[in-house]
């Protein structure tokens, strides 16, 4: 699965959040107000996402509607795995150490992680 540039990922987040297929106008209305993109730019991004296998396009009259072919969970799982492998030698510990050293996590988040690990069923915990 290809990694999406931020601009395309932003559109996919809108499509994933929708409960049904969406139009270009819907996407444009849901973009961050600080990011005003021309309709032709949005259409270009949507075409790229279709070519990459992320979106399905359905024509209804004169309007195209877009629905995801890849779930947000599938994409997030792939991205997480790639980052963990490429940057942290496939080590969750190295990743957490990096977050801590970069001051990217606070005590509350560390406690949240501890609680999560404590709540895992024993068969899910790696020895």
PDB file of C-alpha atoms in Angstrom:
ATOM      1  CA  UNK A   1       0.000   0.000   0.000  1.00  0.00           C
ATOM      2  CA  UNK A   2       1.376   3.393  -0.964  1.00  0.00           C
ATOM      3  CA  UNK A   3       1.905   6.133   1.594  1.00  0.00           C
ATOM      4  CA  UNK A   4      -0.350   9.107   0.947  1.00  0.00           C
ATOM      5  CA  UNK A   5       0.910  12.692   0.813  1.00  0.00           C
ATOM      6  CA  UNK A   6      -0.701  14.930   3.443  1.00  0.00           C
ATOM      7  CA  UNK A   7      -2.985  16.608   0.903  1.00  0.00           C
ATOM      8  CA  UNK A   8      -4.446  13.289  -0.276  1.00  0.00           C
ATOM      9  CA  UNK A   9      -4.627  11.919   3.263  1.00  0.00           C
ATOM     10  CA  UNK A  10      -6.670  14.948   4.291  1.00  0.00           C
ATOM     11  CA  UNK A  11      -9.254  14.108   1.608  1.00  0.00           C
ATOM     12  CA  UNK A  12      -9.270  10.442   2.618  1.00  0.00           C
ATOM     13  CA  UNK A  13      -9.955  11.405   6.246  1.00  0.00           C
ATOM     14  CA  UNK A  14     -13.055  13.263   5.071  1.00  0.00           C
ATOM     15  CA  UNK A  15     -14.204  10.291   2.975  1.00  0.00           C
ATOM     16  CA  UNK A  16     -13.553   7.859   5.854  1.00  0.00           C
ATOM     17  CA  UNK A  17     -15.538  10.028   8.276  1.00  0.00           C
ATOM     18  CA  UNK A  18     -18.571  10.106   5.980  1.00  0.00           C
ATOM     19  CA  UNK A  19     -21.254   7.452   6.368  1.00  0.00           C
ATOM     20  CA  UNK A  20     -21.853   7.149   2.630  1.00  0.00           C
ATOM     21  CA  UNK A  21     -20.277   8.026  -0.716  1.00  0.00           C
ATOM     22  CA  UNK A  22     -19.460  11.737  -0.980  1.00  0.00           C
ATOM     23  CA  UNK A  23     -19.222  14.301  -3.756  1.00  0.00           C
ATOM     24  CA  UNK A  24     -16.402  16.729  -4.473  1.00  0.00           C
ATOM     25  CA  UNK A  25     -18.586  19.517  -3.080  1.00  0.00           C
ATOM     26  CA  UNK A  26     -19.032  17.616   0.201  1.00  0.00           C
ATOM     27  CA  UNK A  27     -15.277  17.202   0.476  1.00  0.00           C
ATOM     28  CA  UNK A  28     -14.673  20.864  -0.314  1.00  0.00           C
ATOM     29  CA  UNK A  29     -17.162  21.903   2.382  1.00  0.00           C
ATOM     30  CA  UNK A  30     -15.435  19.687   4.967  1.00  0.00           C
ATOM     31  CA  UNK A  31     -11.873  20.796   4.293  1.00  0.00           C
ATOM     32  CA  UNK A  32     -10.247  22.849   7.011  1.00  0.00           C
ATOM     33  CA  UNK A  33     -11.181  26.475   6.544  1.00  0.00           C
ATOM     34  CA  UNK A  34      -7.476  27.325   6.402  1.00  0.00           C
ATOM     35  CA  UNK A  35      -7.059  25.051   3.390  1.00  0.00           C
ATOM     36  CA  UNK A  36      -9.072  26.385   0.533  1.00  0.00           C
ATOM     37  CA  UNK A  37      -8.395  24.280  -2.533  1.00  0.00           C
ATOM     38  CA  UNK A  38      -9.689  24.947  -6.004  1.00  0.00           C
ATOM     39  CA  UNK A  39     -12.293  22.437  -7.218  1.00  0.00           C
ATOM     40  CA  UNK A  40      -9.898  21.310  -9.974  1.00  0.00           C
ATOM     41  CA  UNK A  41      -7.185  20.620  -7.373  1.00  0.00           C
ATOM     42  CA  UNK A  42      -9.586  18.521  -5.320  1.00  0.00           C
ATOM     43  CA  UNK A  43     -10.607  16.600  -8.444  1.00  0.00           C
ATOM     44  CA  UNK A  44      -6.934  15.964  -9.263  1.00  0.00           C
ATOM     45  CA  UNK A  45      -6.319  14.569  -5.779  1.00  0.00           C
ATOM     46  CA  UNK A  46      -9.436  12.397  -6.036  1.00  0.00           C
ATOM     47  CA  UNK A  47      -8.302  11.036  -9.416  1.00  0.00           C
ATOM     48  CA  UNK A  48      -4.908  10.178  -7.940  1.00  0.00           C
ATOM     49  CA  UNK A  49      -6.569   8.413  -5.019  1.00  0.00           C
ATOM     50  CA  UNK A  50      -8.649   6.369  -7.446  1.00  0.00           C
ATOM     51  CA  UNK A  51      -5.548   5.482  -9.483  1.00  0.00           C
ATOM     52  CA  UNK A  52      -3.785   4.362  -6.294  1.00  0.00           C
ATOM     53  CA  UNK A  53      -6.715   2.100  -5.402  1.00  0.00           C
ATOM     54  CA  UNK A  54      -7.949   4.086  -2.398  1.00  0.00           C
ATOM     55  CA  UNK A  55     -11.249   5.314  -3.856  1.00  0.00           C
ATOM     56  CA  UNK A  56     -14.072   4.026  -5.990  1.00  0.00           C
ATOM     57  CA  UNK A  57     -15.881   6.548  -8.186  1.00  0.00           C
ATOM     58  CA  UNK A  58     -19.574   6.172  -8.941  1.00  0.00           C
ATOM     59  CA  UNK A  59     -21.222   8.520 -11.405  1.00  0.00           C
ATOM     60  CA  UNK A  60     -24.751   9.623 -10.475  1.00  0.00           C
ATOM     61  CA  UNK A  61     -26.088  11.855 -13.186  1.00  0.00           C
ATOM     62  CA  UNK A  62     -23.463  14.542 -13.720  1.00  0.00           C
ATOM     63  CA  UNK A  63     -21.902  14.167 -10.265  1.00  0.00           C
ATOM     64  CA  UNK A  64     -19.188  11.752  -9.181  1.00  0.00           C
ATOM     65  CA  UNK A  65     -19.432  10.174  -5.733  1.00  0.00           C
ATOM     66  CA  UNK A  66     -16.413   8.788  -3.941  1.00  0.00           C
ATOM     67  CA  UNK A  67     -16.249   5.907  -1.488  1.00  0.00           C
ATOM     68  CA  UNK A  68     -13.234   4.245   0.122  1.00  0.00           C
ATOM     69  CA  UNK A  69     -11.778   0.973  -1.107  1.00  0.00           C
ATOM     70  CA  UNK A  70      -9.275   0.943   1.775  1.00  0.00           C
ATOM     71  CA  UNK A  71     -10.459   1.400   5.349  1.00  0.00           C
ATOM     72  CA  UNK A  72      -8.895   3.926   7.669  1.00  0.00           C
ATOM     73  CA  UNK A  73      -7.876   1.064   9.962  1.00  0.00           C
ATOM     74  CA  UNK A  74      -6.106  -0.792   7.119  1.00  0.00           C
ATOM     75  CA  UNK A  75      -4.209   2.351   6.177  1.00  0.00           C
ATOM     76  CA  UNK A  76      -3.312   3.193   9.783  1.00  0.00           C
ATOM     77  CA  UNK A  77      -2.110  -0.366  10.417  1.00  0.00           C
ATOM     78  CA  UNK A  78       0.093  -0.235   7.325  1.00  0.00           C
ATOM     79  CA  UNK A  79       1.519   3.186   8.205  1.00  0.00           C
ATOM     80  CA  UNK A  80       2.193   2.144  11.804  1.00  0.00           C
ATOM     81  CA  UNK A  81       3.974  -1.008  10.699  1.00  0.00           C
ATOM     82  CA  UNK A  82       6.063   0.908   8.147  1.00  0.00           C
ATOM     83  CA  UNK A  83       7.112   3.584  10.644  1.00  0.00           C
ATOM     84  CA  UNK A  84       7.933   1.007  13.292  1.00  0.00           C
ATOM     85  CA  UNK A  85      10.054  -1.020  10.849  1.00  0.00           C
ATOM     86  CA  UNK A  86      11.826   1.864   9.076  1.00  0.00           C
ATOM     87  CA  UNK A  87      12.588   4.174  11.962  1.00  0.00           C
ATOM     88  CA  UNK A  88      12.644   2.014  15.066  1.00  0.00           C
ATOM     89  CA  UNK A  89      13.987  -1.386  13.976  1.00  0.00           C
ATOM     90  CA  UNK A  90      10.550  -2.932  14.516  1.00  0.00           C
ATOM     91  CA  UNK A  91      10.878  -2.185  18.238  1.00  0.00           C
ATOM     92  CA  UNK A  92       7.940  -0.677  20.099  1.00  0.00           C
ATOM     93  CA  UNK A  93      10.301   0.013  22.995  1.00  0.00           C
ATOM     94  CA  UNK A  94      12.579   2.098  20.734  1.00  0.00           C
ATOM     95  CA  UNK A  95       9.526   4.016  19.515  1.00  0.00           C
ATOM     96  CA  UNK A  96       8.314   4.786  23.035  1.00  0.00           C
ATOM     97  CA  UNK A  97      11.853   5.756  24.113  1.00  0.00           C
ATOM     98  CA  UNK A  98      11.978   8.167  21.164  1.00  0.00           C
ATOM     99  CA  UNK A  99       8.628   9.704  22.088  1.00  0.00           C
ATOM    100  CA  UNK A 100       9.771  10.130  25.667  1.00  0.00           C
ATOM    101  CA  UNK A 101      13.147  11.629  24.713  1.00  0.00           C
ATOM    102  CA  UNK A 102      11.469  14.039  22.303  1.00  0.00           C
ATOM    103  CA  UNK A 103       9.110  15.108  25.095  1.00  0.00           C
ATOM    104  CA  UNK A 104       6.226  14.083  22.831  1.00  0.00           C
ATOM    105  CA  UNK A 105       4.347  12.330  25.634  1.00  0.00           C
ATOM    106  CA  UNK A 106       3.212  13.502  29.029  1.00  0.00           C
ATOM    107  CA  UNK A 107       2.665  11.614  32.293  1.00  0.00           C
ATOM    108  CA  UNK A 108      -1.036  11.150  31.535  1.00  0.00           C
ATOM    109  CA  UNK A 109      -0.247   9.498  28.179  1.00  0.00           C
ATOM    110  CA  UNK A 110       2.386   7.266  29.786  1.00  0.00           C
ATOM    111  CA  UNK A 111      -0.161   6.163  32.380  1.00  0.00           C
ATOM    112  CA  UNK A 112      -2.685   5.535  29.591  1.00  0.00           C
ATOM    113  CA  UNK A 113      -0.142   3.255  27.878  1.00  0.00           C
ATOM    114  CA  UNK A 114       0.603   1.411  31.143  1.00  0.00           C
ATOM    115  CA  UNK A 115      -3.115   0.892  31.755  1.00  0.00           C
ATOM    116  CA  UNK A 116      -3.585  -0.386  28.212  1.00  0.00           C
ATOM    117  CA  UNK A 117      -0.747  -2.899  28.605  1.00  0.00           C
ATOM    118  CA  UNK A 118      -2.055  -4.017  31.994  1.00  0.00           C
ATOM    119  CA  UNK A 119      -5.514  -4.611  30.506  1.00  0.00           C
ATOM    120  CA  UNK A 120      -4.285  -6.817  27.639  1.00  0.00           C
ATOM    121  CA  UNK A 121      -5.300 -10.464  27.967  1.00  0.00           C
ATOM    122  CA  UNK A 122      -2.250 -12.590  28.786  1.00  0.00           C
ATOM    123  CA  UNK A 123      -2.310 -14.404  25.410  1.00  0.00           C
ATOM    124  CA  UNK A 124      -1.934 -11.025  23.637  1.00  0.00           C
ATOM    125  CA  UNK A 125       1.122 -10.030  25.674  1.00  0.00           C
ATOM    126  CA  UNK A 126       4.414 -10.962  24.080  1.00  0.00           C
ATOM    127  CA  UNK A 127       6.852 -12.578  26.494  1.00  0.00           C
TER     128      UNK A 127
END
